[in-house]
């Protein structure tokens, strides 16, 4: 047996100084030699734990083996069998808490860089333009409507189409992709890649109707009446949360959703060539420390902000963002103000933001989330001068669909109640999955839910 | 793509378009709005629905050229298409038999008041309409409004047509006239809606206004359209656009409407400069 190689191939990245000024992708991807080197570290476990860590059960050892043997078409085929969006997952999945966390090499050293290999194979395949050659089964004559074209919907659609059902996705925005398009920035997930994965899903025969706000243009009940045999709700968690403190409606205070939508979806970074503007400011405070907060902070920097703070009420250990993203942000010069929480936003006579007054915080006993509970240090107020603030505290499901669907069950958090393994809601013929069921989570967990729902919808349609 | 079936220039800077959108037309109700995007570079523009035609499958919008986007829209003609057209968004105006209702439309706000007045009249209300504009060359749809109101009062701020003065003067007179007014609807510029609400407040007449805040998606996702109503933050796009005018924080609305004033000016000047050359 060859000696174990416990060190992974480093991912080439753009220089931090240069990338802080452009929107090009930060991680550059492996070369063929690097990919082969990394793939050769996989010891091909007979009982691969990595697969159990993957929400969509990608046959990881199989695609890595094909890659190692230089059989790229076989590697791509193995990858795409279980994952319709591998180029996206290779970039935004939190592999460190999924497949790579349970990789046997992780116990001894660095796990196999599964995500980077996934990205390499998916990028290779996209360049070959062989994606559209999927062989479709006989049509079943069954029709399924999906609401929302984010990761849950796209995955569900691909699986249902591969099973021979006629699939139509209704999307509220003017482009498909949901959070992949409006939320995650270009430098972390190039839109060209999202588009390529969407094109693949469409090549399977999936129709996407844009500009269609379900709940307004028609209801879920209308869809069921109009001849759809099943409806899947993958409407995500699109409603921004605010701090509910004084001054939050001042000009210059954005929800991360708005800031990122203006930049990513509306291309405000190219204003005035594109019509949508965005205020960037010289000094920017981002409140929150999840992946969305890192995306917003790094976007503000790229748009020309002189200083960008991340304000977070707990300490580094509790930050919910991926370590890699925090490191990237830090390298680029984002300043972290930890154990700090806004008390109020301060404005000038025109109603524009000029500063944020904060408390210093300290950590006490763990709360129900298992993280140490922050509390305010008395008389610790201080002010940070900023002209733009971006609130990135998380999102909750948009109530538009649930409110207009008769007989759907929702929780007090606004999430749709659905069975975890099948995605079935209490309303016959209606399934749901992704952030709209779980509250804001990851791209891959939404994809997993889309896949499970597709399997159950397929079962239901065949028995019908 | 959504085709412009009909275009009419009502006044030098005010245009009417009927846009092909049969699904939207089938669901549209008075008080709702659409979001349009002209082309790939375009911003998402919210416009209140002025009318709809189920047979033709069209939605009527009326807009004034005030910036780059509306100027770009105005440059399009019958047969041209716009890239995106989303709707019907927002909650419809509450239509019931209230009794006697005053509908006030100011400037381009006359357009959305029209279907509301029509619906209120169809619901059995006595409708008194007041429409006003800064000047004669900004006043339109007097004839249309006459068809849906029992009484119509027309004003111009500068007195170039009909009664001289702002809309709040006849509004106050009507409230003082002694007949019972059950509700007031006021749509127009923020300052006009603010003063209509102030006028009705002492009389205790419920006054609904339609808030035209800045929006991006129009479905509750971005929070750009935050307004404060009764001290609580609401999203105009999904919680409105209609709100109780007596509860609205008008100063906040006005400040937030000015958020991109510099960018809008720059964008418009850029457009004008470009088109002065080709003209």
XYZ file of C-alpha atoms in Angstrom:
743
model
C 0.000 0.000 0.000
C 1.364 3.436 -0.903
C 2.192 5.817 1.916
C -0.649 8.097 2.969
C -0.263 11.658 1.786
C -1.676 13.820 4.562
C -1.192 17.191 2.863
C -3.713 18.474 0.361
C -2.969 20.417 -2.790
C -3.412 24.122 -2.071
C -6.069 25.966 -4.050
C -4.554 28.727 -6.197
C -6.200 32.041 -5.400
C -6.065 35.611 -6.668
C -3.705 37.859 -4.725
C -5.635 39.508 -1.850
C -4.643 43.065 -2.825
C -5.645 42.638 -6.450
C -8.857 40.761 -5.793
C -10.094 43.387 -3.317
C -10.601 45.600 -6.358
C -12.267 43.219 -8.809
C -15.274 40.936 -8.987
C -13.444 38.041 -10.640
C -13.502 34.691 -8.902
C -11.128 34.487 -5.934
C -10.377 30.759 -6.058
C -8.814 29.947 -9.412
C -9.266 26.183 -9.518
C -6.813 23.296 -9.783
C -4.640 22.611 -12.804
C -4.894 19.072 -14.222
C -1.673 18.105 -12.406
C -2.934 19.495 -9.117
C -6.254 17.691 -9.533
C -4.488 14.399 -10.278
C -2.210 14.917 -7.287
C -5.132 15.571 -4.981
C -7.208 12.717 -6.428
C -4.332 10.285 -5.809
C -4.639 10.983 -2.070
C -8.044 9.270 -1.951
C -7.554 5.768 -0.563
C -10.841 4.465 -2.053
C -12.347 3.208 1.205
C -14.499 0.090 0.735
C -17.134 1.725 2.910
C -16.788 5.386 1.965
C -17.814 7.688 4.801
C -17.621 10.747 2.551
C -20.810 9.696 0.754
C -22.701 9.587 4.037
C -21.649 13.183 4.628
C -23.108 14.354 1.321
C -26.744 15.540 1.408
C -27.271 14.369 -2.191
C -25.151 11.172 -1.850
C -22.687 11.881 -4.656
C -20.661 8.709 -5.415
C -17.488 10.497 -4.402
C -14.961 7.606 -4.583
C -16.257 6.695 -8.031
C -15.769 10.122 -9.590
C -12.377 10.512 -7.898
C -11.252 7.103 -9.181
C -12.232 7.997 -12.745
C -10.442 11.324 -12.406
C -7.325 9.587 -11.122
C -7.401 7.269 -14.095
C -7.644 10.290 -16.352
C -11.100 9.251 -17.562
C -12.724 12.667 -17.350
C -16.003 11.764 -19.119
C -16.542 8.936 -16.617
C -15.733 11.239 -13.713
C -18.224 13.833 -14.952
C -20.886 11.199 -15.507
C -20.485 9.786 -12.014
C -20.660 13.255 -10.514
C -23.685 14.384 -12.482
C -25.641 11.233 -11.795
C -26.382 12.489 -8.295
C -25.732 16.202 -8.584
C -27.268 18.416 -11.249
C -25.268 21.448 -10.086
C -21.714 20.238 -9.354
C -19.905 23.394 -10.499
C -21.956 25.336 -7.958
C -21.572 22.811 -5.133
C -17.830 22.552 -5.703
C -17.696 26.268 -4.931
C -20.246 26.997 -2.221
C -20.829 23.747 -0.302
C -19.483 23.746 3.259
C -17.479 20.561 2.584
C -15.603 20.976 5.866
C -18.766 20.064 7.755
C -19.974 17.442 5.270
C -18.071 14.999 3.046
C -14.595 16.240 4.002
C -15.347 16.212 7.714
C -15.958 12.462 7.668
C -13.151 11.591 5.203
C -10.879 9.048 6.940
C -7.815 11.150 6.145
C -9.287 13.978 8.245
C -8.420 12.006 11.389
C -4.741 11.875 10.477
C -4.244 15.104 8.541
C -6.058 17.021 5.838
C -9.064 15.312 4.240
C -9.190 14.836 0.471
C -10.234 18.185 -1.058
C -13.439 16.696 -2.436
C -15.033 20.071 -3.151
C -12.070 21.257 -5.184
C -12.046 18.028 -7.181
C -15.786 18.292 -7.756
C -15.265 21.801 -9.069
C -12.416 20.659 -11.315
C -14.453 17.874 -12.908
C -17.558 20.062 -13.317
C -15.534 22.863 -14.902
C -13.900 20.399 -17.275
C -17.278 19.078 -18.310
C -18.675 22.553 -18.920
C -15.800 23.316 -21.272
C -16.500 20.125 -23.233
C -20.088 21.244 -23.886
C -21.228 17.677 -23.680
C -23.771 18.449 -21.015
C -26.775 18.503 -23.298
C -26.350 14.919 -24.449
C -28.492 13.476 -21.682
C -30.773 10.655 -22.812
C -34.330 11.270 -21.687
C -36.789 8.503 -20.826
C -40.273 8.068 -22.283
C -42.585 10.859 -21.101
C -44.917 9.728 -18.323
C -47.552 12.302 -19.224
C -47.513 13.651 -15.659
C -47.059 17.368 -15.031
C -45.295 18.930 -12.086
C -45.106 22.645 -11.246
C -42.223 23.954 -9.157
C -42.289 27.304 -7.429
C -38.879 28.952 -7.276
C -35.782 28.206 -9.368
C -33.153 28.179 -6.635
C -31.054 25.150 -5.672
C -34.005 23.143 -4.273
C -36.179 23.712 -7.330
C -33.425 23.122 -9.891
C -32.423 19.824 -8.290
C -36.003 18.662 -7.918
C -36.680 19.655 -11.537
C -33.672 17.784 -12.894
C -34.596 14.588 -11.052
C -38.253 14.742 -12.111
C -37.324 15.426 -15.728
C -34.907 12.494 -15.707
C -37.822 10.362 -14.496
C -39.834 11.398 -17.546
C -42.225 13.921 -16.015
C -43.083 17.246 -17.611
C -41.679 19.984 -15.369
C -42.353 23.732 -15.294
C -40.635 26.058 -12.832
C -42.278 29.382 -11.961
C -39.758 32.040 -10.961
C -40.662 35.454 -9.524
C -37.518 37.282 -10.633
C -36.377 38.042 -14.166
C -33.656 35.391 -14.092
C -33.590 31.823 -12.843
C -31.300 30.641 -10.057
C -32.718 32.295 -6.949
C -30.101 33.001 -4.297
C -27.367 31.663 -6.608
C -28.033 34.703 -8.820
C -29.216 37.456 -6.487
C -27.351 36.511 -3.321
C -23.961 34.896 -3.845
C -21.489 37.306 -5.492
C -19.659 36.800 -8.746
C -16.260 36.506 -7.027
C -17.426 33.446 -5.124
C -19.771 31.942 -7.710
C -19.456 33.272 -11.271
C -22.903 33.763 -12.799
C -21.734 32.136 -16.013
C -21.361 28.898 -14.050
C -24.836 29.160 -12.556
C -26.175 29.786 -16.050
C -24.383 26.719 -17.404
C -25.910 24.527 -14.699
C -29.362 26.017 -15.365
C -28.881 25.348 -19.082
C -28.124 21.740 -18.220
C -31.378 21.462 -16.240
C -33.258 23.033 -19.165
C -31.575 20.598 -21.565
C -33.438 17.880 -19.681
C -36.687 19.440 -20.908
C -37.463 21.590 -17.862
C -39.390 24.787 -18.699
C -38.733 27.933 -16.660
C -41.373 30.672 -16.590
C -39.780 33.908 -15.390
C -41.598 36.990 -14.021
C -44.187 34.720 -12.409
C -45.002 35.518 -8.798
C -46.966 32.576 -7.478
C -49.425 33.867 -4.916
C -50.110 36.905 -7.114
C -50.228 35.836 -10.754
C -51.830 32.561 -9.751
C -52.044 30.462 -6.626
C -50.848 26.943 -5.879
C -54.502 25.888 -5.972
C -54.806 27.399 -9.464
C -51.835 25.261 -10.557
C -53.429 22.091 -9.181
C -56.713 22.977 -10.866
C -54.975 23.740 -14.158
C -53.779 20.187 -14.612
C -50.585 19.879 -12.609
C -50.411 16.544 -10.815
C -48.051 17.816 -8.134
C -46.539 21.104 -6.942
C -43.175 21.562 -5.236
C -42.505 24.720 -3.235
C -38.859 25.756 -3.216
C -39.427 29.411 -2.493
C -36.434 29.812 -0.198
C -36.045 32.235 2.658
C -36.217 35.613 1.029
C -37.498 37.913 3.742
C -34.751 39.948 5.417
C -34.542 40.289 9.201
C -33.728 43.617 10.809
C -32.319 44.604 14.195
C -35.394 46.671 15.105
C -33.336 49.461 16.616
C -33.687 53.230 16.162
C -32.395 54.692 12.904
C -32.663 51.482 10.928
C -34.677 53.163 8.166
C -32.097 55.895 7.553
C -30.784 56.228 4.013
C -27.658 54.130 3.808
C -28.938 51.259 5.940
C -29.488 48.249 3.712
C -30.698 44.733 4.258
C -27.981 42.444 2.861
C -30.632 41.102 0.466
C -31.083 44.533 -1.077
C -27.391 45.389 -1.220
C -26.475 42.049 -2.784
C -29.456 42.067 -5.150
C -28.509 45.505 -6.426
C -24.923 44.390 -6.946
C -25.317 40.800 -8.175
C -28.659 40.665 -9.925
C -28.948 44.269 -11.106
C -25.199 44.758 -11.696
C -25.080 48.057 -9.818
C -21.286 47.745 -9.811
C -21.527 48.770 -13.453
C -23.698 51.852 -12.818
C -24.333 54.083 -14.794
C -23.857 51.685 -17.702
C -26.503 49.601 -15.930
C -29.429 51.625 -14.580
C -29.532 50.388 -10.975
C -27.449 52.396 -8.487
C -26.113 51.361 -5.091
C -24.650 53.454 -2.275
C -21.275 52.152 -1.274
C -19.893 54.812 0.963
C -16.401 55.284 2.291
C -16.970 53.486 5.574
C -19.207 50.474 5.681
C -20.424 48.388 8.606
C -21.821 44.930 8.009
C -23.824 43.572 10.940
C -23.688 39.786 11.338
C -21.017 37.157 10.677
C -22.543 34.514 8.440
C -21.637 33.779 4.825
C -23.998 36.500 3.619
C -22.252 39.020 5.876
C -18.881 38.019 4.401
C -20.317 38.320 0.880
C -21.680 41.790 1.618
C -18.465 42.991 3.281
C -16.248 41.732 0.486
C -18.604 43.191 -2.150
C -18.501 46.608 -0.456
C -14.716 46.486 -0.476
C -14.656 45.657 -4.174
C -17.042 48.515 -4.880
C -14.471 50.923 -3.455
C -15.225 51.311 0.257
C -12.157 52.538 2.133
C -12.873 50.574 5.256
C -15.320 47.759 5.890
C -16.165 46.550 9.395
C -17.915 43.345 10.301
C -19.802 43.932 13.536
C -20.684 40.770 15.439
C -22.073 40.394 18.938
C -20.269 37.156 19.776
C -16.639 36.127 19.342
C -14.727 34.564 16.475
C -15.472 31.025 17.641
C -19.214 31.509 17.206
C -19.098 33.097 13.746
C -21.439 31.086 11.495
C -19.579 31.819 8.227
C -17.322 29.216 6.636
C -13.742 29.508 7.907
C -12.506 29.867 4.362
C -14.726 32.913 3.783
C -13.670 34.549 7.052
C -10.028 33.999 6.109
C -10.619 35.412 2.643
C -12.323 38.462 4.121
C -9.531 39.013 6.617
C -6.827 38.675 3.968
C -8.595 41.276 1.885
C -8.570 43.715 4.788
C -12.068 43.484 6.270
C -11.928 44.660 9.912
C -13.728 42.529 12.462
C -15.366 44.264 15.422
C -16.254 41.277 17.565
C -18.222 41.297 20.829
C -19.896 44.433 19.504
C -23.596 45.016 18.934
C -25.392 48.033 17.450
C -27.567 50.067 19.792
C -28.820 52.579 17.231
C -28.008 54.142 13.889
C -27.225 57.847 13.809
C -28.351 60.130 10.989
C -27.823 63.677 9.764
C -30.438 66.311 8.941
C -31.070 64.744 5.514
C -31.966 61.393 6.983
C -28.684 59.805 5.897
C -26.611 57.470 8.008
C -23.469 58.914 9.641
C -22.649 56.407 12.354
C -23.605 53.428 14.416
C -23.609 53.499 18.183
C -22.582 50.145 19.614
C -22.361 48.309 22.893
C -19.462 46.152 23.917
C -20.630 42.647 24.659
C -19.436 39.788 26.826
C -20.178 36.080 26.640
C -21.957 34.134 29.355
C -23.310 30.599 29.581
C -24.261 28.688 26.412
C -27.811 29.305 25.138
C -30.193 26.909 23.340
C -28.044 27.143 20.178
C -25.096 25.822 22.203
C -23.226 29.068 21.668
C -22.282 31.288 24.577
C -24.952 33.901 25.157
C -23.817 37.488 24.593
C -24.840 40.224 26.997
C -24.356 43.976 27.036
C -21.479 45.444 29.055
C -23.024 48.306 31.013
C -21.986 51.845 29.991
C -19.846 50.551 27.155
C -21.404 52.579 24.315
C -19.123 53.895 21.604
C -19.685 55.156 18.064
C -18.244 53.971 14.762
C -18.461 56.474 11.892
C -20.005 54.843 8.836
C -22.039 56.058 5.876
C -23.399 52.674 4.824
C -24.571 49.808 7.011
C -25.626 46.393 5.759
C -27.779 44.197 7.978
C -26.962 40.508 7.482
C -28.788 38.808 10.329
C -30.455 36.132 8.290
C -33.704 35.699 6.420
C -37.044 34.000 6.917
C -39.381 32.500 4.299
C -41.396 34.886 2.176
C -45.052 34.385 3.223
C -46.503 35.162 -0.226
C -47.073 31.546 -1.262
C -48.027 30.107 2.115
C -50.535 32.907 2.734
C -52.332 32.284 -0.536
C -52.390 28.483 -0.431
C -55.404 26.916 1.225
C -54.608 24.195 3.749
C -50.851 24.614 4.034
C -49.365 24.350 7.518
C -46.730 26.865 8.628
C -44.746 27.326 11.838
C -44.546 30.521 13.865
C -41.220 31.197 12.137
C -43.077 31.261 8.828
C -41.570 28.027 7.541
C -43.716 25.521 5.681
C -44.302 22.261 7.534
C -43.133 19.329 5.412
C -41.980 15.792 6.117
C -38.203 15.694 6.400
C -37.665 12.560 4.337
C -40.336 13.036 1.664
C -40.989 16.767 1.584
C -44.735 16.126 1.723
C -46.814 18.942 3.195
C -50.179 18.396 4.853
C -51.836 19.581 1.638
C -52.370 16.738 -0.845
C -50.346 17.137 -4.020
C -48.005 19.734 -2.530
C -44.377 19.180 -1.535
C -41.882 21.667 -0.124
C -38.158 21.723 0.548
C -35.114 23.884 1.102
C -34.950 27.114 3.070
C -38.715 27.574 2.943
C -38.993 24.502 5.202
C -35.787 24.727 7.253
C -35.260 28.483 7.402
C -32.064 29.893 5.895
C -29.508 27.084 5.445
C -27.101 25.997 2.713
C -27.350 25.477 -1.035
C -26.568 21.789 -0.695
C -29.131 21.087 2.031
C -31.770 22.704 -0.194
C -30.589 20.492 -3.049
C -30.854 17.436 -0.816
C -34.436 18.365 0.049
C -35.229 18.900 -3.635
C -33.853 15.464 -4.431
C -35.830 13.701 -1.664
C -39.041 15.459 -2.692
C -38.461 14.521 -6.353
C -38.124 10.868 -5.373
C -41.351 10.986 -3.410
C -43.217 12.929 -6.111
C -42.055 10.344 -8.658
C -43.334 7.544 -6.422
C -46.646 9.361 -5.970
C -47.070 9.967 -9.708
C -46.329 6.358 -10.606
C -48.861 5.078 -8.099
C -51.459 7.618 -9.173
C -40.705 39.839 -23.896
C -43.802 41.942 -23.456
C -45.094 43.878 -26.450
C -46.241 47.484 -26.402
C -49.646 47.191 -28.106
C -50.530 50.858 -27.934
C -48.762 54.071 -27.059
C -50.315 57.474 -26.583
C -48.501 60.602 -25.548
C -51.081 62.221 -23.322
C -49.032 65.327 -22.642
C -45.507 66.317 -23.697
C -43.865 64.345 -20.872
C -46.650 61.947 -19.891
C -47.217 58.728 -21.809
C -49.735 55.911 -21.759
C -48.846 52.401 -22.859
C -50.905 49.246 -23.114
C -48.590 46.301 -22.665
C -49.395 42.731 -23.606
C -49.508 40.662 -20.414
C -52.653 38.513 -20.495
C -51.952 36.591 -17.291
C -51.405 39.800 -15.336
C -54.520 41.373 -16.881
C -56.570 38.363 -15.778
C -55.662 38.921 -12.132
C -55.178 42.697 -11.837
C -57.202 44.633 -9.287
C -57.429 48.327 -8.523
C -54.545 49.573 -6.403
C -52.019 46.932 -7.482
C -48.788 47.620 -9.316
C -46.401 46.032 -11.778
C -42.607 46.010 -11.936
C -41.094 46.451 -15.370
C -37.578 46.204 -16.729
C -36.903 47.662 -20.153
C -33.882 45.615 -21.184
C -30.790 43.843 -19.940
C -29.310 47.034 -18.471
C -32.587 48.274 -17.074
C -33.567 48.776 -13.457
C -36.771 47.326 -12.049
C -39.372 50.101 -12.089
C -42.597 49.850 -10.063
C -45.649 51.426 -11.747
C -49.188 51.429 -10.439
C -51.724 49.844 -12.763
C -53.872 52.483 -14.487
C -56.230 50.027 -16.177
C -56.417 46.551 -17.674
C -58.205 44.913 -20.575
C -58.927 41.250 -20.219
C -60.069 40.845 -23.829
C -56.946 42.382 -25.283
C -54.837 40.832 -22.522
C -53.184 44.127 -21.685
C -52.234 46.310 -18.748
C -52.293 50.100 -19.071
C -49.489 52.093 -17.474
C -49.079 55.858 -17.400
C -45.752 57.418 -16.561
C -43.988 60.740 -16.615
C -40.478 61.234 -17.972
C -38.575 62.188 -14.853
C -35.296 60.319 -15.243
C -33.211 58.044 -17.417
C -35.409 54.970 -17.051
C -38.699 56.700 -17.808
C -37.061 58.573 -20.701
C -35.803 55.252 -22.066
C -39.283 53.790 -21.725
C -40.811 56.820 -23.437
C -38.458 56.344 -26.376
C -40.089 52.985 -27.159
C -42.992 52.734 -29.582
C -45.911 50.501 -30.486
C -44.617 47.139 -31.595
C -41.496 47.377 -29.455
C -41.142 45.075 -26.474
C -39.879 45.388 -22.946
C -37.923 42.600 -21.372
C -39.731 42.024 -18.077
C -43.202 42.722 -16.754
C -44.177 41.332 -13.350
C -47.457 41.608 -11.545
C -49.995 42.132 -10.260
C -48.073 43.031 -7.098
C -49.105 44.504 -3.774
C -52.450 44.243 -2.049
C -55.473 45.559 -3.934
C -57.212 48.665 -2.613
C -59.931 47.827 -0.128
C -63.198 48.136 -2.039
C -66.453 48.068 -0.107
C -69.649 50.003 0.012
C -68.498 52.772 2.336
C -71.093 55.395 1.340
C -69.562 58.578 0.009
C -65.900 58.455 -0.977
C -63.617 61.254 -2.138
C -60.908 60.126 -4.570
C -58.050 62.587 -4.940
C -55.517 62.209 -7.746
C -52.495 64.458 -8.060
C -50.344 64.576 -11.198
C -49.476 61.119 -12.477
C -51.416 59.830 -9.451
C -54.591 60.457 -11.422
C -53.866 57.234 -13.329
C -54.091 54.765 -10.418
C -57.017 56.655 -8.891
C -59.105 55.954 -11.986
C -59.622 52.172 -11.528
C -60.094 52.675 -7.775
C -62.835 55.258 -8.318
C -64.432 52.948 -10.872
C -64.373 49.971 -8.501
C -65.731 52.037 -5.625
C -68.571 53.312 -7.780
C -69.339 49.789 -9.003
C -69.502 48.758 -5.351
C -72.280 51.273 -4.849
C -70.433 54.258 -3.431
C -71.082 57.859 -4.289
C -67.731 58.984 -5.673
C -66.531 62.568 -5.578
C -63.264 62.972 -7.462
C -60.715 65.747 -7.199
C -57.921 65.767 -9.730
C -55.153 68.306 -9.842
C -51.824 69.081 -11.437
C -49.218 71.784 -11.222
C -50.316 73.185 -14.533
C -52.641 72.556 -17.510
C -49.895 70.758 -19.448
C -49.607 68.118 -16.696
C -53.293 67.329 -16.359
C -54.818 64.321 -18.086
C -57.773 61.925 -17.982
C -60.357 64.505 -16.905
C -62.797 62.824 -19.307
C -62.015 59.351 -17.967
C -62.449 60.474 -14.374
C -65.780 62.094 -15.239
C -67.092 58.686 -16.339
C -66.439 57.141 -12.918
C -67.412 59.949 -10.557
C -70.668 61.531 -9.440
C -68.933 64.837 -8.976
C -65.579 65.963 -10.381
C -63.454 68.902 -9.280
C -60.385 69.888 -11.297
C -57.573 72.124 -10.076
C -54.252 73.448 -11.349
C -51.729 74.937 -8.952
C -50.994 77.837 -11.311
C -54.546 78.408 -12.469
C -53.805 77.706 -16.158
C -56.891 75.495 -16.271
C -60.039 75.016 -14.188
C -59.836 75.989 -10.559
C -56.619 77.605 -9.320
C -54.981 76.060 -6.272
C -53.973 72.766 -4.774
C -56.267 69.757 -4.286
C -56.477 70.155 -0.511
C -58.559 73.339 -0.881
C -61.610 71.661 -2.474
C -60.988 68.607 -0.269
C -61.378 70.765 2.844
C -64.460 72.463 1.407
C -66.107 69.111 0.755
C -65.393 67.972 4.298
C -66.828 71.233 5.621
C -69.864 71.084 3.342
C -71.590 69.013 5.957
C -72.367 65.865 4.031
C -71.013 62.689 5.531
C -67.755 61.577 3.922
C -66.975 57.947 4.715
C -63.531 57.613 3.212
C -60.871 59.478 1.291
C -58.381 57.928 -1.153
C -55.433 60.132 -2.089
C -52.751 59.217 -4.612
C -50.048 61.472 -5.948
C -46.704 62.916 -4.926
C -45.750 62.249 -1.284
C -46.225 65.870 -0.305
C -49.733 65.954 -1.778
C -50.737 62.749 0.041
C -49.269 64.123 3.257
C -51.310 67.317 3.056
C -54.483 65.473 2.050
C -54.037 63.300 5.143
C -53.482 66.396 7.296
C -56.609 67.978 5.852
C -58.837 65.017 6.652
C -57.399 64.219 10.074
C -59.366 66.837 12.058
C -62.546 65.501 10.444
C -61.749 61.944 11.490
C -62.245 60.582 7.973
C -60.190 57.492 7.205
C -57.750 58.352 4.432
C -55.929 55.749 2.386
C -52.805 56.643 0.447
C -50.695 54.626 -2.009
C -46.997 54.830 -1.169
C -44.591 55.023 -4.067
C -41.340 54.115 -2.357
C -38.196 52.915 -4.082
C -38.394 49.173 -4.779
C -36.238 46.509 -6.367
C -37.949 43.118 -6.477
C -41.430 44.184 -5.373
C -42.113 40.875 -3.621
C -40.822 41.494 -0.082
C -37.290 40.329 -0.622
C -35.112 43.421 -0.514
C -36.632 45.795 2.024
C -35.824 48.904 -0.042
C -39.432 50.082 0.258
C -39.431 50.277 4.073
C -41.949 52.784 5.379
C -43.029 53.535 8.933
C -46.764 53.311 9.561
C -48.031 53.833 13.085
C -44.441 53.572 14.301
C -43.990 50.117 12.783
C -41.755 49.349 9.782
C -43.729 47.968 6.832
C -42.776 46.959 3.306
C -44.786 49.023 0.805
C -44.532 46.240 -1.792
C -46.259 43.458 0.157
C -47.911 45.154 3.140
C -49.176 47.959 0.880
C -48.946 49.970 -1.261
C -52.099 51.335 0.459
C -51.758 52.547 4.030
C -53.665 54.746 6.452
C -52.404 58.244 5.628
C -52.871 59.411 9.206
C -50.339 56.841 10.405
C -47.621 57.302 7.753
C -44.244 58.847 8.642
C -44.156 61.267 5.714
C -40.739 62.724 6.446
C -39.186 59.268 6.325
C -40.918 58.491 3.030
C -39.722 61.768 1.518
C -36.147 61.212 2.730
C -36.048 57.640 1.434
C -37.416 58.700 -1.957
C -34.414 61.020 -2.263
C -31.851 58.316 -1.513
C -30.465 58.091 -5.051
C -31.162 61.646 -6.144
C -27.545 62.256 -7.217
C -27.298 58.993 -9.097
C -30.653 59.636 -10.787
C -29.509 63.094 -11.870
C -26.222 61.762 -13.208
C -27.948 58.973 -15.069
C -30.500 61.331 -16.626
C -27.879 63.864 -17.704
C -25.876 61.075 -19.264
C -28.944 59.948 -21.185
C -29.825 63.467 -22.291
C -26.260 64.149 -23.432
C -26.228 60.956 -25.461
C -29.550 61.677 -27.094
C -28.889 65.352 -27.777
C -26.140 64.205 -30.124
C -28.292 61.766 -32.063
C -31.345 64.076 -32.173
